[in-house]
mmCIF file of C-alpha atoms in Angstrom:
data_model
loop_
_atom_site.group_PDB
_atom_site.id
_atom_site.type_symbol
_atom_site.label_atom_id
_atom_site.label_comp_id
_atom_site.label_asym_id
_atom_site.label_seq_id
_atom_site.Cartn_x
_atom_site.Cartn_y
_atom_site.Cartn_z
ATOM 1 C CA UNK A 1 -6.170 -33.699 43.588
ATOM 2 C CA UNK A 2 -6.464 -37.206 42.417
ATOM 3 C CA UNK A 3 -9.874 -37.132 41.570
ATOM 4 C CA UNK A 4 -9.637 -34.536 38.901
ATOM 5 C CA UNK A 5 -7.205 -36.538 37.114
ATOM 6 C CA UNK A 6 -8.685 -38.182 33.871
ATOM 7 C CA UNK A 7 -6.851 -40.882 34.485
ATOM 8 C CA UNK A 8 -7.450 -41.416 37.876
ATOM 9 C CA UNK A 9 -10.407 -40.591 38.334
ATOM 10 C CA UNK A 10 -12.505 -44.051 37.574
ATOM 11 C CA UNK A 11 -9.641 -45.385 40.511
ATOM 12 C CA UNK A 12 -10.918 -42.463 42.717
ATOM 13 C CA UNK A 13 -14.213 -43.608 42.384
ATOM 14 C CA UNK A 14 -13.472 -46.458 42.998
ATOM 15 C CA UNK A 15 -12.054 -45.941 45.989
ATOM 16 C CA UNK A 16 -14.701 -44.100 47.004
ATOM 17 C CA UNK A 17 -16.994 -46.485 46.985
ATOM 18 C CA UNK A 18 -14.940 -49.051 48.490
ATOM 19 C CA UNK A 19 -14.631 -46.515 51.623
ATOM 20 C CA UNK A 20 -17.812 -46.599 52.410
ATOM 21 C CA UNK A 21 -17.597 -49.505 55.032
ATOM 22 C CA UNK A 22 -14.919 -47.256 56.762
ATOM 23 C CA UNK A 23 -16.629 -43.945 56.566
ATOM 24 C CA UNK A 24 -20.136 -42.661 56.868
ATOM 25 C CA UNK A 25 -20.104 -39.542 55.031
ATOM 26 C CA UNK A 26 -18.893 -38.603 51.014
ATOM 27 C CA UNK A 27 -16.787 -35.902 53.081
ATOM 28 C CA UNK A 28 -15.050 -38.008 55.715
ATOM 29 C CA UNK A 29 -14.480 -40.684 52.855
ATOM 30 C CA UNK A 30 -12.781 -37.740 50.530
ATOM 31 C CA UNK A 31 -10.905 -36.838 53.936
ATOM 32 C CA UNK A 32 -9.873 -40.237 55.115
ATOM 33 C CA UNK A 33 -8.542 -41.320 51.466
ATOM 34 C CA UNK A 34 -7.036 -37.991 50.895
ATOM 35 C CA UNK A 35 -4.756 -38.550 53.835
ATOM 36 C CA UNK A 36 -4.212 -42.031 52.737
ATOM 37 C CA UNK A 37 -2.873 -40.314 49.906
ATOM 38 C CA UNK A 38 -0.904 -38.193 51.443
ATOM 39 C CA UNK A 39 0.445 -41.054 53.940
ATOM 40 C CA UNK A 40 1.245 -43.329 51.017
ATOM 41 C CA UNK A 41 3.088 -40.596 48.727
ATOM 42 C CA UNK A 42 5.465 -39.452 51.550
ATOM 43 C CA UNK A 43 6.471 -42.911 52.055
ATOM 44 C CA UNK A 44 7.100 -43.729 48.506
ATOM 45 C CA UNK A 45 9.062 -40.780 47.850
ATOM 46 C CA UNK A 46 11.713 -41.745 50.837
ATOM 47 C CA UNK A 47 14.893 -42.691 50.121
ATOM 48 C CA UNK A 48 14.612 -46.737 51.231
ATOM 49 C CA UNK A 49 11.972 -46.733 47.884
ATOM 50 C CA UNK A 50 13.463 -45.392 45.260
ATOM 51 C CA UNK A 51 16.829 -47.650 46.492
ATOM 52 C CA UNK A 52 14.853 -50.634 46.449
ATOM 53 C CA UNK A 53 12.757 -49.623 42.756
ATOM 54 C CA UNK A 54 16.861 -48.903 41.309
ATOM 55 C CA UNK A 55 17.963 -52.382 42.741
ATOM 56 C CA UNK A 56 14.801 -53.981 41.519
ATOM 57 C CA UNK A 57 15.084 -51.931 37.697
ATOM 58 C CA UNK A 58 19.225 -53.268 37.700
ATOM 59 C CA UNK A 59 18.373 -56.636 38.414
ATOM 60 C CA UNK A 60 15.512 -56.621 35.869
ATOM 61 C CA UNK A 61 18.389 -55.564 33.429
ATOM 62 C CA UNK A 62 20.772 -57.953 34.056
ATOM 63 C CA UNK A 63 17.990 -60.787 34.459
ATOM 64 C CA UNK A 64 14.573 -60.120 32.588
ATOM 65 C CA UNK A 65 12.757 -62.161 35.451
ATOM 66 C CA UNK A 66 12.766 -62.324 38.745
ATOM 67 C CA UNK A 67 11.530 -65.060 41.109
ATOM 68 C CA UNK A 68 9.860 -63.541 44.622
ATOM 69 C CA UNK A 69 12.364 -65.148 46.736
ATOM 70 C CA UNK A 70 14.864 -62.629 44.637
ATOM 71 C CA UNK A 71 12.532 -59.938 44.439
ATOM 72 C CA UNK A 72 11.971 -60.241 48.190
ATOM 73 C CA UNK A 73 16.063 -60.997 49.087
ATOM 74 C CA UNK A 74 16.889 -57.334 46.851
ATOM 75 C CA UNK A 75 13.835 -55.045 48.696
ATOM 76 C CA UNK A 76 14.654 -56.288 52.058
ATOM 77 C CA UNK A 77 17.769 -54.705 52.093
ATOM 78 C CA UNK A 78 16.358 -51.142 51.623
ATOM 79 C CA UNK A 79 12.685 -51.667 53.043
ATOM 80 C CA UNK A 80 12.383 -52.669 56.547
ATOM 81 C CA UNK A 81 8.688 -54.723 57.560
ATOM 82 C CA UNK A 82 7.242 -51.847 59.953
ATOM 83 C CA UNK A 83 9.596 -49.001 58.971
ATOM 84 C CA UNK A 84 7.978 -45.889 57.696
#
């Protein structure tokens, strides 16, 4: 769990206290940012992603910087708006 992480775990709280506007209870925030969680991991570790974070890390190589225009031209190829 994310919240037993040392390293997470000031972000966790964070989160948690940033959740309370959306729920009322400690255990329906804990539930509701858990399946965040759980939403946000299974759509990072699809294969559109990790295409776009290997296109992104090769032009990084060849080019140090990139401008957003370019960042956006390379992860619109792999990432759809709305897909997921």
């Amino acid at each position: 769990h994310p919240g037993f992480l040392v390293a997470w775990t000031a972000d966790w709280q964070a989160a948690l206290e940033l959740a309370t506007g959306l729920w009322p209870t400690d255990a329906k925030r804990i539930e509701g940012l858990e399946g965040i969680t759980r939403a946000l991991y299974r759509w990072l570790d699809a294969e559109p992603q990790w295409s776009a974070v290997a296109a992104l890390a090769d032009e990084l190589l060849a080019q140090e910087t990139l401008e957003r225009e370019e960042i956006h031209e390379i992860v619109r190829q792999w990432i759809r708006p709305g897909a997921g």
